[in-house]
Coordinates of C-alpha atoms in Angstrom, one line a residue:
X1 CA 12.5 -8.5 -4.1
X2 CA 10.8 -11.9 -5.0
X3 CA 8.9 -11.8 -1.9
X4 CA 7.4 -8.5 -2.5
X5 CA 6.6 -9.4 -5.9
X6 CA 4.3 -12.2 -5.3
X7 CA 3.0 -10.0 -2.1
X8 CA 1.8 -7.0 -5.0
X9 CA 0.0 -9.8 -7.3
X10 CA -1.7 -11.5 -4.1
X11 CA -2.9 -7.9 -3.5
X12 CA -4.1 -7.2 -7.7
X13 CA -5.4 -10.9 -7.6
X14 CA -7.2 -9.4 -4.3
X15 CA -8.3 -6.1 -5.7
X16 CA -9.6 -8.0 -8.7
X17 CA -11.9 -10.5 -6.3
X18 CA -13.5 -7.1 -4.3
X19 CA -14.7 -5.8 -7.5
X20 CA -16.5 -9.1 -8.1
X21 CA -17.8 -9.4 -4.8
X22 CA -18.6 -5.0 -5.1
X23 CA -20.5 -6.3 -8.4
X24 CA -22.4 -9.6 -6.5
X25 CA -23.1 -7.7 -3.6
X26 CA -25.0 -5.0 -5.7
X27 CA -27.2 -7.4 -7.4
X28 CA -28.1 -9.2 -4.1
X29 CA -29.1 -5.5 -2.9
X30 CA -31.2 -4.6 -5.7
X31 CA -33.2 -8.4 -5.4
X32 CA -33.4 -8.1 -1.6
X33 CA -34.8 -4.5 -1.4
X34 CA -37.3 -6.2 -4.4
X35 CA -38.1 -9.4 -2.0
X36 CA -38.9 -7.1 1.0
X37 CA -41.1 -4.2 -0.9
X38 CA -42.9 -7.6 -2.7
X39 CA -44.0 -9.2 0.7
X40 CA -46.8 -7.7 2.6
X41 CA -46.4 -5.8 5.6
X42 CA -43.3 -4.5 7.5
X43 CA -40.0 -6.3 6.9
X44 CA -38.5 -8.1 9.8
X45 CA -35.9 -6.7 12.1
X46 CA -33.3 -9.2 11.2
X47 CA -34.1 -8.7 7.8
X48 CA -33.7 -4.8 7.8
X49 CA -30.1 -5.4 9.8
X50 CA -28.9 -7.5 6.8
X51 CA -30.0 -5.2 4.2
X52 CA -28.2 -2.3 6.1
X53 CA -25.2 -4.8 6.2
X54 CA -25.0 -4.7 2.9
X55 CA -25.2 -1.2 2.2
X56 CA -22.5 -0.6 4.4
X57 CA -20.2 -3.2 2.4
X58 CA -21.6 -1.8 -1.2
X59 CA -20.3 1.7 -0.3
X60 CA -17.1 0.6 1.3
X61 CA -16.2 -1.5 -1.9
X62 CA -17.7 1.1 -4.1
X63 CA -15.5 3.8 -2.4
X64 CA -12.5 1.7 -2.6
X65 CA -13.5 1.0 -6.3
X66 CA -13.9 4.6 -6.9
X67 CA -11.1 5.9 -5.1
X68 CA -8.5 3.3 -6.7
X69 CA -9.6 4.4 -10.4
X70 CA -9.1 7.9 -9.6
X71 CA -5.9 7.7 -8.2
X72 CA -3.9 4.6 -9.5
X73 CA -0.4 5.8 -8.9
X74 CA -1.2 6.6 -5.4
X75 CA -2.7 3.5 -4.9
X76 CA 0.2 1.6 -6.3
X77 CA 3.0 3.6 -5.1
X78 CA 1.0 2.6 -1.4
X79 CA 1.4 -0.9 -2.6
X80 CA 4.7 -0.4 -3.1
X81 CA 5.8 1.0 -0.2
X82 CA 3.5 -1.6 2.6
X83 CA 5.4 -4.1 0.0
X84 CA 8.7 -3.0 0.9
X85 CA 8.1 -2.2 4.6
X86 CA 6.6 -5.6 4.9
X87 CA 9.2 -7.2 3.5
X88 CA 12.5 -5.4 5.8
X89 CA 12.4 -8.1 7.9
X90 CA 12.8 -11.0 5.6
X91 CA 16.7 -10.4 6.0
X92 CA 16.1 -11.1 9.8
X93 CA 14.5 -14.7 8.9
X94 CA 16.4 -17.7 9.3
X95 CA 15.4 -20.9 7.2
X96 CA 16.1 -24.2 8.9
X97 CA 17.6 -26.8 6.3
X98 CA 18.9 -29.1 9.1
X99 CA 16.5 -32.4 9.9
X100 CA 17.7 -31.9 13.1
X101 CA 16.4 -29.0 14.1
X102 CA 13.3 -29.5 11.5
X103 CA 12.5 -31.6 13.5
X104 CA 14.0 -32.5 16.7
X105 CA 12.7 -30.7 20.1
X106 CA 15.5 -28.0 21.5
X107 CA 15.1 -29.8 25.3
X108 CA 15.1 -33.2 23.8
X109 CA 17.3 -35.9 25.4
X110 CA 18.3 -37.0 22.1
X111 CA 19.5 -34.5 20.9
X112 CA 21.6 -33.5 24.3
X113 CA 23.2 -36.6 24.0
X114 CA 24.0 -36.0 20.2
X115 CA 25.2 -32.4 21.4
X116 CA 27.8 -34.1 24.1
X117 CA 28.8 -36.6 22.1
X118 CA 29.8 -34.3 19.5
X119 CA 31.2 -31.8 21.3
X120 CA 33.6 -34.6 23.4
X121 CA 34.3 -36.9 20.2
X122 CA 33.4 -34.5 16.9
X123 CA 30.6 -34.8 15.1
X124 CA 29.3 -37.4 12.9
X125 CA 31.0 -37.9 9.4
X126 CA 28.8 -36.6 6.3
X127 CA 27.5 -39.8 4.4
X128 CA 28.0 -39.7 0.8
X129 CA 26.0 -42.9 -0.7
X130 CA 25.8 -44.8 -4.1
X131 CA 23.8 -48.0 -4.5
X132 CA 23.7 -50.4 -7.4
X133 CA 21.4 -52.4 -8.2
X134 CA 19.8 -54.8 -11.1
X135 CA 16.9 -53.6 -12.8
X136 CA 15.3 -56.9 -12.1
X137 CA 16.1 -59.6 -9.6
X138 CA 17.2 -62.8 -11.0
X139 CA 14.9 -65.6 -11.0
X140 CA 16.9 -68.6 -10.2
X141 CA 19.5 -69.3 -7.6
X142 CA 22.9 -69.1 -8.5
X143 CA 24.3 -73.1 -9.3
X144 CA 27.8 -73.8 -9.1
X145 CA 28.7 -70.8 -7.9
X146 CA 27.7 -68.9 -11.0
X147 CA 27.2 -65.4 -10.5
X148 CA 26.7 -64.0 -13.7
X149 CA 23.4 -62.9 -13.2
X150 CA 24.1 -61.1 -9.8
X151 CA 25.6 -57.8 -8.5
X152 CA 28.1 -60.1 -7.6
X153 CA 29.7 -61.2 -10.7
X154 CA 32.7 -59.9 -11.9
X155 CA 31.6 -58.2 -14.7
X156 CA 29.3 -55.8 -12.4
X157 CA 32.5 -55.6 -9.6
X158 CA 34.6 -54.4 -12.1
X159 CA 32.1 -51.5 -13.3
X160 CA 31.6 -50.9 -9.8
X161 CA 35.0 -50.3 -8.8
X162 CA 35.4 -48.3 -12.2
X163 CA 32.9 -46.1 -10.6
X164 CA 34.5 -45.7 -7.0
X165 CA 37.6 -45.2 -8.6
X166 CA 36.2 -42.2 -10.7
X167 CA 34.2 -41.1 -7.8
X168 CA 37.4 -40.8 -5.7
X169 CA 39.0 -38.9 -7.9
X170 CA 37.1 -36.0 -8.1
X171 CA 38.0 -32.6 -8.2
X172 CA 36.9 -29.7 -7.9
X173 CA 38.4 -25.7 -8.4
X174 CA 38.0 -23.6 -5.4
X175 CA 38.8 -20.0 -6.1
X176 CA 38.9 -18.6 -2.9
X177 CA 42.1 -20.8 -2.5
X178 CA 43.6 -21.1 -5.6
X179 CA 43.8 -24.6 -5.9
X180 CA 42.0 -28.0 -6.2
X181 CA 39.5 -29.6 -3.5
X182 CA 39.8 -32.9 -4.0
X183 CA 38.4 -36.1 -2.2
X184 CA 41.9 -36.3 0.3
X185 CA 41.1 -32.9 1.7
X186 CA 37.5 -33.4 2.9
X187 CA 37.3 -37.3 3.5
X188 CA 37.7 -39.4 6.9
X189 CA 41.0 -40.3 6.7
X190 CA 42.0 -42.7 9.6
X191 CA 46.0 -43.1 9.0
X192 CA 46.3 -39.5 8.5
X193 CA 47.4 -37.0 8.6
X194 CA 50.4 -38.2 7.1
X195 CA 47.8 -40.8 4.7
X196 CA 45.4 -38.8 2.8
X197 CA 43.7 -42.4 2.2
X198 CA 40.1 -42.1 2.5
X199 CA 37.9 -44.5 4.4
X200 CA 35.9 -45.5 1.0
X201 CA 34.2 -48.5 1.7
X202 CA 32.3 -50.9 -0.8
X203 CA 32.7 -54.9 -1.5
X204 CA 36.1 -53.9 -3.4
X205 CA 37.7 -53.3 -0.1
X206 CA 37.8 -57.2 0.1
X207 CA 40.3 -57.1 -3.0
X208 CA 42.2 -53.9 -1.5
X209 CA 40.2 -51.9 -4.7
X210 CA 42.8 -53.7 -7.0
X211 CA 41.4 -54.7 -10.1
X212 CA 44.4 -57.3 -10.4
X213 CA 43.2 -58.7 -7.1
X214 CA 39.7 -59.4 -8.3
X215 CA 41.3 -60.7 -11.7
X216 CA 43.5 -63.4 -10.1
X217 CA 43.4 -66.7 -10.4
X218 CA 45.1 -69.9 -9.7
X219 CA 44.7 -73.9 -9.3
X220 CA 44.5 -75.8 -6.0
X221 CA 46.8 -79.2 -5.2
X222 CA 43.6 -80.5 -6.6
X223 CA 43.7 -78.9 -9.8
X224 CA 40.7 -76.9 -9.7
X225 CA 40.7 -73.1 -10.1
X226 CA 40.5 -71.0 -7.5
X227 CA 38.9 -67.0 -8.3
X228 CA 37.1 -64.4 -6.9
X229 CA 34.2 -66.3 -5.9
X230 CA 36.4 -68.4 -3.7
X231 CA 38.2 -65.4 -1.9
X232 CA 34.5 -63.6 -1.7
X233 CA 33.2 -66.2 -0.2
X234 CA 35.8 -66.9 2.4
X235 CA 36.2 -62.9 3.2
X236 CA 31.9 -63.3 3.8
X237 CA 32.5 -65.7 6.2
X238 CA 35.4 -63.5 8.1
X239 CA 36.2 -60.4 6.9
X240 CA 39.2 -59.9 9.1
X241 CA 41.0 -62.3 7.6
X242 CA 44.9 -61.7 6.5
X243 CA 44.9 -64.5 4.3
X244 CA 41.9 -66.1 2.9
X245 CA 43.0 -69.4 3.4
X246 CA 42.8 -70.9 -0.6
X247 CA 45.4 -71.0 -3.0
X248 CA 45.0 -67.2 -4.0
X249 CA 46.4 -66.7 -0.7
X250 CA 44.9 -62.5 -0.8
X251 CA 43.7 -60.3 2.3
X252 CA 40.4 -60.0 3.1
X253 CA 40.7 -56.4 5.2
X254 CA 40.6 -53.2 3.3
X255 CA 43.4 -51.2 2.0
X256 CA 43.8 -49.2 5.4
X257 CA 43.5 -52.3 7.6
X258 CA 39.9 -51.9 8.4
X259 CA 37.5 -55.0 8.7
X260 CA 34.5 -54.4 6.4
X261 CA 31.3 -56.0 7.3
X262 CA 29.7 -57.5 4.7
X263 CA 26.3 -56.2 5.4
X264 CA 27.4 -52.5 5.2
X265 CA 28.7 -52.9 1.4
X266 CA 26.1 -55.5 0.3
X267 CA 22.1 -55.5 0.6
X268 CA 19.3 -57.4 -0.9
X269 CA 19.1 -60.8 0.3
X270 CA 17.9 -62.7 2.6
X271 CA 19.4 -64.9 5.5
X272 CA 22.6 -65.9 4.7
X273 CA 22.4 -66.5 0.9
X274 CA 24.5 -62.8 0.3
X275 CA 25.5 -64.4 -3.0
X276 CA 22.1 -63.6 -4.3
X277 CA 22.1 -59.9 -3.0
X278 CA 20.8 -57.3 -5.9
X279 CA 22.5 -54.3 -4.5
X280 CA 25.6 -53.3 -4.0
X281 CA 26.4 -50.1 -1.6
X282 CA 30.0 -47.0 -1.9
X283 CA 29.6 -45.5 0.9
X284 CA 32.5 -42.1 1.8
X285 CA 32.2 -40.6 5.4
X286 CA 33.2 -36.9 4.8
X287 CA 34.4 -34.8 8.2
X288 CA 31.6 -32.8 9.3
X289 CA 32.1 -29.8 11.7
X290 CA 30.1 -28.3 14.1
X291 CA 30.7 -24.6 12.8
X292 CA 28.8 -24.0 10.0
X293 CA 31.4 -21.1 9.3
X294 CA 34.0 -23.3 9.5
X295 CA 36.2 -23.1 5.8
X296 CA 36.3 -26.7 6.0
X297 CA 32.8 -27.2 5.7
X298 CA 32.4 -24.9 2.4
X299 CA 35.5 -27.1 0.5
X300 CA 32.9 -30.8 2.0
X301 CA 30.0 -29.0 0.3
X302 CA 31.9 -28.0 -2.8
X303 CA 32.9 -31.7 -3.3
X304 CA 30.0 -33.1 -2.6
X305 CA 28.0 -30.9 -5.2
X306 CA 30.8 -31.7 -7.3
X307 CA 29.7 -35.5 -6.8
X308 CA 26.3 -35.0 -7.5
X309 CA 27.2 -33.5 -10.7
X310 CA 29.1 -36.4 -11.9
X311 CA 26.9 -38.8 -11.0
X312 CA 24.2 -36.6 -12.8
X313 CA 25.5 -37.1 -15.9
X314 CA 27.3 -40.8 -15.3
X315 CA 25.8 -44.2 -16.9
X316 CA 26.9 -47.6 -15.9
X317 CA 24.9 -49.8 -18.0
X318 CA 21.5 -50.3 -19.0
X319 CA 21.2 -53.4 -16.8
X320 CA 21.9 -51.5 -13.5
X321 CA 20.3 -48.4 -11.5
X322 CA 22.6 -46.1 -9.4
X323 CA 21.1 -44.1 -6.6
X324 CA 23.2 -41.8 -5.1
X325 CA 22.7 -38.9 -2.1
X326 CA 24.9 -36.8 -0.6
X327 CA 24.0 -34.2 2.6
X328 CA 24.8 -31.0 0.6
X329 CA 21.3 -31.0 -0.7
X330 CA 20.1 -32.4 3.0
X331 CA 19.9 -36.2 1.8
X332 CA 17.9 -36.0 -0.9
X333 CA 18.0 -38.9 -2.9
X334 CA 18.5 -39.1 -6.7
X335 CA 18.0 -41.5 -9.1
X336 CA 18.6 -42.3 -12.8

């Protein structure tokens, strides 16, 4: 109904333009027939076929002119009616959404490769994304270990896993079911289907997403104390570590056993100085399926607009930006 809408004012706005050109067209006539009785002698023959020419289009506008005030509703209804004929077959078009197939070729080899892969190990999980970051980068290198002014001080790790904790437990009412979507039911969950632990990963994996664990602290046979920084910077170094080796004597693998590479939950810097990375990455594979009439896929989406809703509306300090995507609205990025 939209589309025939718009299709009736392009034809008024049309309309509209032909009685302009009907009223340029008949002062042009009236100066040319002055120009050629003015010169001497017989006009040219090119001359006469253009003056005919526009003749011709002076009656046809002026007939169209004439006969569209003298019968407006039949001219209309017409409208109307080429409108709605016109616009049957909108029901029969399909609008591509996918990047994919935006994009990508039918008889590429890319894609046939994506297509077999997916169809022999399932398709690629749905990235859900959040990046922190400072609004400025610090100027100065950290000394003595002193993070304060990075992502990676404790004060911006604790916010951070505030957030992943609130982002995880999201919820959101699906009617058709009668019950709750929440993140357990659409998430990659490696352990399960017994362990409805989700494969969240982010830098707090390194303290098993245990505030308590980031908060510990102790004193080596040497007296001096040993914290986060020391366990970060030994799980850096080898994140599939058991034991960090210092006095705090914590894991460096993530709750479900997985080795997180430091690179995947941390960006920013450069070479090996990660201590002085400004952003910080959350990053929650959701199962995708190849059926877009799957069920599954309508409870993924309904979380993941349920994400972007939150995240809308959620502040984490006037010192940091979040930037957060999710493929329900086909990766585009938002930012506040």
């Amino acid at each position: 109904m939209l589309i025939g809408f718009i299709i009736l004012i392009i034809f008024i706005i049309a309309f509209t333009l032909f009685y302009f050109l009907l009223e340029r067209n008949k002062r042009e006539l009236v100066v040319s027939r002055r120009n050629v009785l003015l010169n001497v002698g017989k006009p040219s023959k090119f001359e006469d076929i253009r003056i005919q020419f526009r003749e011709m289009k002076f009656r046809l506008f002026k007939s169209i002119a004439l006969f569209s005030s003298n019968y407006p509703f039949f001219v209309i209804t017409l409208g109307l009616i080429v409108v709605a004929f016109l616009s049957h077959w909108l029901k029969e078009m399909t609008i591509l959404t996918d990047p994919v197939d935006l994009w990508t070729p039918t008889n590429s080899e890319a894609l046939k490769q994506k297509q077999y892969f997916e169809s022999n190990f399932g398709p690629v999980p749905r990235q859900t994304k959040v990046i922190i970051s400072y609004h400025r980068k610090p100027s100065s290198h950290p000394e003595n270990g002193d993070l304060s002014s990075y992502v990676l001080s404790k004060n911006v790790l604790k916010k951070v896993l505030t957030l992943q904790n609130k982002i995880s437990g999201i919820k959101i009412w699906d009617d058709a079911n009668s019950d709750y979507v929440t993140l357990g039911d659409v998430c990659d969950t490696p352990l399960g289907p017994e362990n409805k632990d989700c494969d969240v990963r982010s830098v707090l994996n390194y303290w098993q997403n245990q505030q308590e664990r980031l908060d510990k602290e102790t004193t080596d046979k040497a007296g001096k104390t040993v914290d986060y920084r020391d366990h970060l910077k030994a799980c850096l170094s080898n994140p599939s570590l058991w034991n960090d080796n210092t006095s705090l004597q914590l894991p460096c693998v993530g709750p479900l056993g997985q080795v997180v590479k430091p690179e995947s939950v941390i960006g920013g810097y450069k070479g090996s100085h990660i201590e002085e990375a400004t952003a910080l990455f959350i990053t929650i594979p959701l199962n995708e399926y190849l059926s877009d009439n799957d069920p599954r896929l309508r409870k993924a989406m309904m979380w993941e607009k349920a994400f972007l809703k939150f995240m809308t509306n959620y502040s984490i300090g006037d010192e940091l930006n979040i930037s957060y995507s999710a493929k329900a609205l086909q990766s585009h990025l938002f930012v506040s």
